[in-house]
GROMACS .gro file of C-alpha atoms in nm:
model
  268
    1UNK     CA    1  -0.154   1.315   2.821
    2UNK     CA    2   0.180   1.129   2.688
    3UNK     CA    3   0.323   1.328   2.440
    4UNK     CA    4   0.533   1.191   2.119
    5UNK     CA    5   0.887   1.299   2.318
    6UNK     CA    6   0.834   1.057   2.599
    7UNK     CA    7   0.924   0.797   2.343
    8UNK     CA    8   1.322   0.964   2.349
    9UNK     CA    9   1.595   0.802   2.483
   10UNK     CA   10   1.695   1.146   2.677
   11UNK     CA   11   1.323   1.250   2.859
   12UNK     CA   12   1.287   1.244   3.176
   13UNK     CA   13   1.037   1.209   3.351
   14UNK     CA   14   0.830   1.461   3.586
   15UNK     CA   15   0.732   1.211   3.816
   16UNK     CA   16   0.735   0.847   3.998
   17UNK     CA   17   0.420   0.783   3.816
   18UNK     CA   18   0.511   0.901   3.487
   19UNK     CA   19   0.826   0.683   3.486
   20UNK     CA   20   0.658   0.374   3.565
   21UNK     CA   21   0.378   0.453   3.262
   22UNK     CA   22   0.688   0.527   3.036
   23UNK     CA   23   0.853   0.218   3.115
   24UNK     CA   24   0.552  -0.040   3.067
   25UNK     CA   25   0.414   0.170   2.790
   26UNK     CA   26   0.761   0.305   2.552
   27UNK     CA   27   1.013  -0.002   2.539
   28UNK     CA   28   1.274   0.315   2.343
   29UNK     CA   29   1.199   0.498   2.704
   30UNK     CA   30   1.482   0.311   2.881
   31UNK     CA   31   1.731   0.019   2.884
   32UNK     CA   32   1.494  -0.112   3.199
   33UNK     CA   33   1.171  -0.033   2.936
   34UNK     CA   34   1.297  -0.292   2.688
   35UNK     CA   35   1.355  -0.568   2.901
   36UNK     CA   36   1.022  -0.538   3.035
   37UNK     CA   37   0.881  -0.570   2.672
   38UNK     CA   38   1.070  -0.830   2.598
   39UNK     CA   39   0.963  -1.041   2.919
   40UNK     CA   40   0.585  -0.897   2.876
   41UNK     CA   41   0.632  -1.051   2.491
   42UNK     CA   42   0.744  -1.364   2.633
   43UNK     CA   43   0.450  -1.393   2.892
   44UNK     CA   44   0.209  -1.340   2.606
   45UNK     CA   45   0.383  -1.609   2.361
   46UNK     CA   46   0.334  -1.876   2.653
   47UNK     CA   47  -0.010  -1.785   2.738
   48UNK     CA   48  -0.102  -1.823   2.368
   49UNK     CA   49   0.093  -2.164   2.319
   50UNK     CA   50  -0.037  -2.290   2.659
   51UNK     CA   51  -0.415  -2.206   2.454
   52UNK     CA   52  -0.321  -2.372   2.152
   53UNK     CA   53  -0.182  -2.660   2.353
   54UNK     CA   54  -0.524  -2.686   2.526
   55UNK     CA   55  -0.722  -2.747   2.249
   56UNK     CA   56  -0.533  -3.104   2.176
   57UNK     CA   57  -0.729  -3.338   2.260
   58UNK     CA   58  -0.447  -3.643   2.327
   59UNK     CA   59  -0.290  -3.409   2.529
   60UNK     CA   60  -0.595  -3.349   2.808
   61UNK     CA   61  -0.531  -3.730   2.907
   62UNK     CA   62  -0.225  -3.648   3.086
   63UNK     CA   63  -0.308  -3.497   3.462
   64UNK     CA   64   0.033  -3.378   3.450
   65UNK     CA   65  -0.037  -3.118   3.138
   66UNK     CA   66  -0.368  -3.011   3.275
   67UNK     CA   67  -0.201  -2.915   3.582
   68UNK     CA   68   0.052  -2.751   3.417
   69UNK     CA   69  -0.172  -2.506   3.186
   70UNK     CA   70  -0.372  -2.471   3.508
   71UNK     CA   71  -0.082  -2.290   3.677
   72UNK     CA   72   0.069  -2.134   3.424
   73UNK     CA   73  -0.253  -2.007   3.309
   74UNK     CA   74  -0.281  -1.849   3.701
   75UNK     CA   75   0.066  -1.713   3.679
   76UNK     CA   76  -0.007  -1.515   3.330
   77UNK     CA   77  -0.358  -1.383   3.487
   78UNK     CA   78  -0.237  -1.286   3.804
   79UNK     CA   79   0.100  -1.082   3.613
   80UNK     CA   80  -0.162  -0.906   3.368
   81UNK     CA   81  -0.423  -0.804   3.679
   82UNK     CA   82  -0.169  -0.638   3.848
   83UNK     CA   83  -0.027  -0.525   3.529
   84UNK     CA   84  -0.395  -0.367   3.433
   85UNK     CA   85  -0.428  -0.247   3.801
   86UNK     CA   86  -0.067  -0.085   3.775
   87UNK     CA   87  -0.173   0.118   3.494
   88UNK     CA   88  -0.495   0.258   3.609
   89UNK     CA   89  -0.297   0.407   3.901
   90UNK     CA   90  -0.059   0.545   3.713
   91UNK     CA   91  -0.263   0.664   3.380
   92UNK     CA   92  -0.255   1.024   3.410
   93UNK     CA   93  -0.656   1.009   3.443
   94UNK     CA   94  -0.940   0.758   3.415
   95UNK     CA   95  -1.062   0.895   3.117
   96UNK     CA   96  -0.761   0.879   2.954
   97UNK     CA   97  -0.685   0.504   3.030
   98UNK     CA   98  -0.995   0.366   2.928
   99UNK     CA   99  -1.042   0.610   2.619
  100UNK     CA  100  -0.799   0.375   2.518
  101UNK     CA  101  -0.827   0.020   2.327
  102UNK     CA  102  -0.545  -0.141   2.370
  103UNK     CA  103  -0.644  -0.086   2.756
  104UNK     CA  104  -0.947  -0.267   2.704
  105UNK     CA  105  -0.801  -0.538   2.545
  106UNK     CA  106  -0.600  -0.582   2.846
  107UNK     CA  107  -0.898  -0.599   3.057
  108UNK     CA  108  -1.079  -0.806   2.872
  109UNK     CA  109  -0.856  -1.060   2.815
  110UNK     CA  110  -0.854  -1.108   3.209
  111UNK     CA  111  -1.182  -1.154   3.292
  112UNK     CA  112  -1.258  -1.512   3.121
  113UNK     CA  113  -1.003  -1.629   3.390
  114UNK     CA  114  -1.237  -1.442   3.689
  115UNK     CA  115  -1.515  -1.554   3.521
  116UNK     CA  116  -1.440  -1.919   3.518
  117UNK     CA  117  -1.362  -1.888   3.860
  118UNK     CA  118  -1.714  -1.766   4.003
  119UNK     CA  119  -1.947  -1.867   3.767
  120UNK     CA  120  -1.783  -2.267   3.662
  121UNK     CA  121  -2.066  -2.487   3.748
  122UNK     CA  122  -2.295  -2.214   3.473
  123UNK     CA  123  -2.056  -2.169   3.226
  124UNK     CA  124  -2.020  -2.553   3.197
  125UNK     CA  125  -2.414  -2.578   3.140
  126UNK     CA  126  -2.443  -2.340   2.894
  127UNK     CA  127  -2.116  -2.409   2.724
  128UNK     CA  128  -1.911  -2.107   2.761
  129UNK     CA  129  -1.550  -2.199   2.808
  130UNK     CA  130  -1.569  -2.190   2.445
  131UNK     CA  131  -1.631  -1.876   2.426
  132UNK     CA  132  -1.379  -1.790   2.682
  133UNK     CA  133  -1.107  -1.956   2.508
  134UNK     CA  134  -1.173  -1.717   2.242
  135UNK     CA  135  -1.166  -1.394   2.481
  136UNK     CA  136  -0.846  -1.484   2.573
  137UNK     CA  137  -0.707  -1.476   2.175
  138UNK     CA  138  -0.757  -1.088   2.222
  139UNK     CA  139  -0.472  -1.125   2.443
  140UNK     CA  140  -0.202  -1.169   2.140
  141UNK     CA  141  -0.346  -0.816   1.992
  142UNK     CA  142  -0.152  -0.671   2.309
  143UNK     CA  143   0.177  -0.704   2.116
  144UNK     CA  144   0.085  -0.394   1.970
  145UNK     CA  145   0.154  -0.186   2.273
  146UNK     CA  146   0.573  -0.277   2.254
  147UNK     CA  147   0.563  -0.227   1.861
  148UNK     CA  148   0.591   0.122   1.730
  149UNK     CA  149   0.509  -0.012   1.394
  150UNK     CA  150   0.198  -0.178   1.500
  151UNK     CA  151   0.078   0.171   1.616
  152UNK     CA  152   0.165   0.326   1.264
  153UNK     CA  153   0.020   0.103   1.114
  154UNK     CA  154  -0.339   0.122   1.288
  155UNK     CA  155  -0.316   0.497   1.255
  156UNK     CA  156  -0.259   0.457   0.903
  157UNK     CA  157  -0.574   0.207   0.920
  158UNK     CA  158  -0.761   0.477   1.076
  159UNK     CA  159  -0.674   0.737   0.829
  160UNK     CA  160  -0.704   0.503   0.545
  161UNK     CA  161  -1.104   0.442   0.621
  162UNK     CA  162  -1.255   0.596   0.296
  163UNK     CA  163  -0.986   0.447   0.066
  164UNK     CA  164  -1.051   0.120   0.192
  165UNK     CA  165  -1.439   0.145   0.245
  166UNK     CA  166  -1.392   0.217  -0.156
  167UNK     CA  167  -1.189  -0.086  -0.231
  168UNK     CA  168  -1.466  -0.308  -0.048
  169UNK     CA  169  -1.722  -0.131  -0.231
  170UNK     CA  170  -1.582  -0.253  -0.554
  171UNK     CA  171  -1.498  -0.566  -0.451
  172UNK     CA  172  -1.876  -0.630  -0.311
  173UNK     CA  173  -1.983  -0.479  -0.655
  174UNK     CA  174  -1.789  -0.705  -0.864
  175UNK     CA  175  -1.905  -1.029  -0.650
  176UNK     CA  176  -2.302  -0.952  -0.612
  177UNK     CA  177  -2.275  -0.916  -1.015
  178UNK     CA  178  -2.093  -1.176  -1.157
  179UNK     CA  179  -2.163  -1.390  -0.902
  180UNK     CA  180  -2.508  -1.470  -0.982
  181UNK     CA  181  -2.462  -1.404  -1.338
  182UNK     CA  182  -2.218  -1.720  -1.342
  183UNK     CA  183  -2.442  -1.938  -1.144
  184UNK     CA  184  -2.755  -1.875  -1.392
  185UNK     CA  185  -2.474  -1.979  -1.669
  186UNK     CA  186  -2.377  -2.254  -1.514
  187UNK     CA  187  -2.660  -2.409  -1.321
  188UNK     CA  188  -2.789  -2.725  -1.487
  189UNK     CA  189  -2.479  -2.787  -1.654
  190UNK     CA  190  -2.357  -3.157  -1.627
  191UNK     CA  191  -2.020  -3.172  -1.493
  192UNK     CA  192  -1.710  -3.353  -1.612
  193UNK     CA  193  -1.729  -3.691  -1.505
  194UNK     CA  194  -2.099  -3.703  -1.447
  195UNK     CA  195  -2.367  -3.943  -1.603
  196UNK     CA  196  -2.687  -3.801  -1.587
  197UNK     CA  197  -2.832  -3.440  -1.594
  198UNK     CA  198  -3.028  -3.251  -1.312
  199UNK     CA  199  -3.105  -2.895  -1.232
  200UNK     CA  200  -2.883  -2.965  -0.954
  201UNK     CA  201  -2.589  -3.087  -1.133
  202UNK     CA  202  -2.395  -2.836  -1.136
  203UNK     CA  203  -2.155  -2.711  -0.827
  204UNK     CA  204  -2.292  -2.398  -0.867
  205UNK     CA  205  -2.603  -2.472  -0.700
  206UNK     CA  206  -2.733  -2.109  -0.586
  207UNK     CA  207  -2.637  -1.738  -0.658
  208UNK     CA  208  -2.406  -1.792  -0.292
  209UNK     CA  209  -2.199  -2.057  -0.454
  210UNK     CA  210  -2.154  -1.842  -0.751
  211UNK     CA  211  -2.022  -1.562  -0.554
  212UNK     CA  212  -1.808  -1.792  -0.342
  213UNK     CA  213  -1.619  -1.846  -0.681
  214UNK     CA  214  -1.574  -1.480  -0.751
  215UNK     CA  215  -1.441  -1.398  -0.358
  216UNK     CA  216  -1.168  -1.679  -0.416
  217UNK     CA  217  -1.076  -1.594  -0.766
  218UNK     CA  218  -1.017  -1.233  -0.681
  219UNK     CA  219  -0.845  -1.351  -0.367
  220UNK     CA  220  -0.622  -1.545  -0.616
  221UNK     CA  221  -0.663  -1.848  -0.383
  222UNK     CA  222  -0.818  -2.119  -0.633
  223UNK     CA  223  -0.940  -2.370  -0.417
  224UNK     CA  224  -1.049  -2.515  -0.721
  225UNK     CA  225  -1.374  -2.717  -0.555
  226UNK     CA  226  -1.590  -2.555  -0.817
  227UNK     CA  227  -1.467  -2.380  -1.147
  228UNK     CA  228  -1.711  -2.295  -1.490
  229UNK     CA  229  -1.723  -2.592  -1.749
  230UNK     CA  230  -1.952  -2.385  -1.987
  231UNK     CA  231  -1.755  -2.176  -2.230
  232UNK     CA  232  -1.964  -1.853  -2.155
  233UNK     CA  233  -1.952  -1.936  -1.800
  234UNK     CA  234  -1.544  -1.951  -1.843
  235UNK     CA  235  -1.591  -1.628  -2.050
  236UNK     CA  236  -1.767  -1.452  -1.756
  237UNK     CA  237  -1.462  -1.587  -1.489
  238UNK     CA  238  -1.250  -1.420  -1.750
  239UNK     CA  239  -1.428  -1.082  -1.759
  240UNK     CA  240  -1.478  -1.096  -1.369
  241UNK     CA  241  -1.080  -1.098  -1.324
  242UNK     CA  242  -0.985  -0.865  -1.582
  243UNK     CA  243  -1.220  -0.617  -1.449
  244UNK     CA  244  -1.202  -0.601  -1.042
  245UNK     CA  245  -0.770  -0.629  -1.135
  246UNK     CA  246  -0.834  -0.335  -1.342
  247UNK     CA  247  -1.072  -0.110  -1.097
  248UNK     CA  248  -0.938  -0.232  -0.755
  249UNK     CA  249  -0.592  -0.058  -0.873
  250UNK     CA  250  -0.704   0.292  -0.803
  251UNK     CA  251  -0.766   0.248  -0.493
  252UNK     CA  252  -0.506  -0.013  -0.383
  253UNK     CA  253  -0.241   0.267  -0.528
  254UNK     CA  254  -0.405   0.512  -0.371
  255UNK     CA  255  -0.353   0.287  -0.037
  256UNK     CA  256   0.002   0.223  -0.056
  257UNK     CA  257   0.076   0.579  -0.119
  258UNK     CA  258  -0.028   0.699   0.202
  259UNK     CA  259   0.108   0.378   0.378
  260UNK     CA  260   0.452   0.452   0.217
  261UNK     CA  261   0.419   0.835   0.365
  262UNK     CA  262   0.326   0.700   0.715
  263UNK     CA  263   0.610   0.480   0.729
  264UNK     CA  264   0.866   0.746   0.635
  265UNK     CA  265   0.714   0.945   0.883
  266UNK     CA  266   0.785   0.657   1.154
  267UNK     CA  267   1.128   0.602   0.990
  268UNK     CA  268   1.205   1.000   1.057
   0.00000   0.00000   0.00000
């Protein structure tokens, strides 16, 4: 297995094999290291422009630009295939390469291009270059391989599980209450600006909508495209914010506590 001190400046390495894993996979390994990251950072910038790009639609009259993202799309394939094929001969074992995700995501992220090449005429009938395009967004999640605070902070994810399993819990608790409780307030009510009254006035039309309102109040995002006109409805928004502020603290400080200890640890 790599261990931590193959990230040092001054290791060296035991073998040919080694030193090629340490230079694609440790940027700090070498001079040589960096500049590889660097280029493999630039290679995935392109690819994901060249995907954003493709999803213009002005831009897919021009035979010249389709060409273009056609070949550059090759280019970035065929570099990350022998990339991915590079790594599997050099991984210390099998079970070691693929025990690992970032790995996958590198394999993964090639095959949409394989599979548009054999299967075309099938994915076009059942409409799966959509979901293709989307494959190949796992491909900007590799930038966490050349970023030693990526990897912190997924291990700090990782260790963070129950903490943040408890935060949701709250969160969900808070929303499946008031959420509901605000649209039986507020349903029937005849908005501002209306001239008649309904059961269906109001923009809180089910328990969902009601808990839509809760998720983007807590998220402090106020979209605003439904808020409570009753005065216990407003009372309820009220009560809903002061509460999930109040209880979601624990665990948020509990949260940043250990993220502040993982990044002194990376700092050290």
């Amino acid at each position: 297995s790599i261990t931590p001190v193959a990230q040092l400046k001054d290791y060296k390495a035991k073998s040919r094999r080694e030193e090629i894993l340490l230079h694609i996979e440790f940027p700090g390994y070498s001079k040589l290291a960096t500049a590889y990251a660097i280029f493999d950072l630039i290679i995935i910038i392109i690819s994901t422009i060249i995907l954003v790009l493709e999803s213009v639609e002005e831009l897919k009259k021009y035979y010249l630009f389709e060409k273009t993202c056609y070949a550059v799309e090759v280019v970035v394939n065929i570099y990350f295939t022998v990339q991915t094929v590079i790594l599997i001969t050099v991984y210390p074992s099998r079970r070691l390469y693929f025990s690992s995700v970032t790995n996958w995501i590198d394999i993964i992220s090639i095959l949409p291009f394989y599979l548009k090449l054999i299967a075309k005429e099938y994915l076009n009938q059942v409409g799966g270059f959509r979901v293709l395009r989307l494959i190949r967004l796992l491909r900007i999640l590799k930038l966490f391989r050349h970023s030693p605070g990526s990897q912190t902070m997924i291990h700090f994810l990782l260790t963070s599980i129950p903490e943040i399993v408890l935060l949701l819990l709250m969160w969900s608790i808070g929303v499946l209450m008031f959420g509901p409780l605000i649209y039986f307030v507020e349903h029937g009510h005849e908005p501002s600006g209306t001239s008649t009254t309904t059961a269906t006035s109001s923009k809180f039309s089910s328990a969902f909508s009601g808990m839509w309102f809760c998720v983007v109040t807590i998220g402090t995002v106020g979209y605003g495209d439904m808020v409570p006109e009753t005065e216990s409805g407003k009372v309820l928004a009220a009560m809903y914010t002061i509460v999930n502020l109040t209880v979601m603290t624990i665990p948020i400080s509990i949260i940043i506590t250990k993220f502040n200890k993982s990044m002194k640890r990376l700092s050290s």
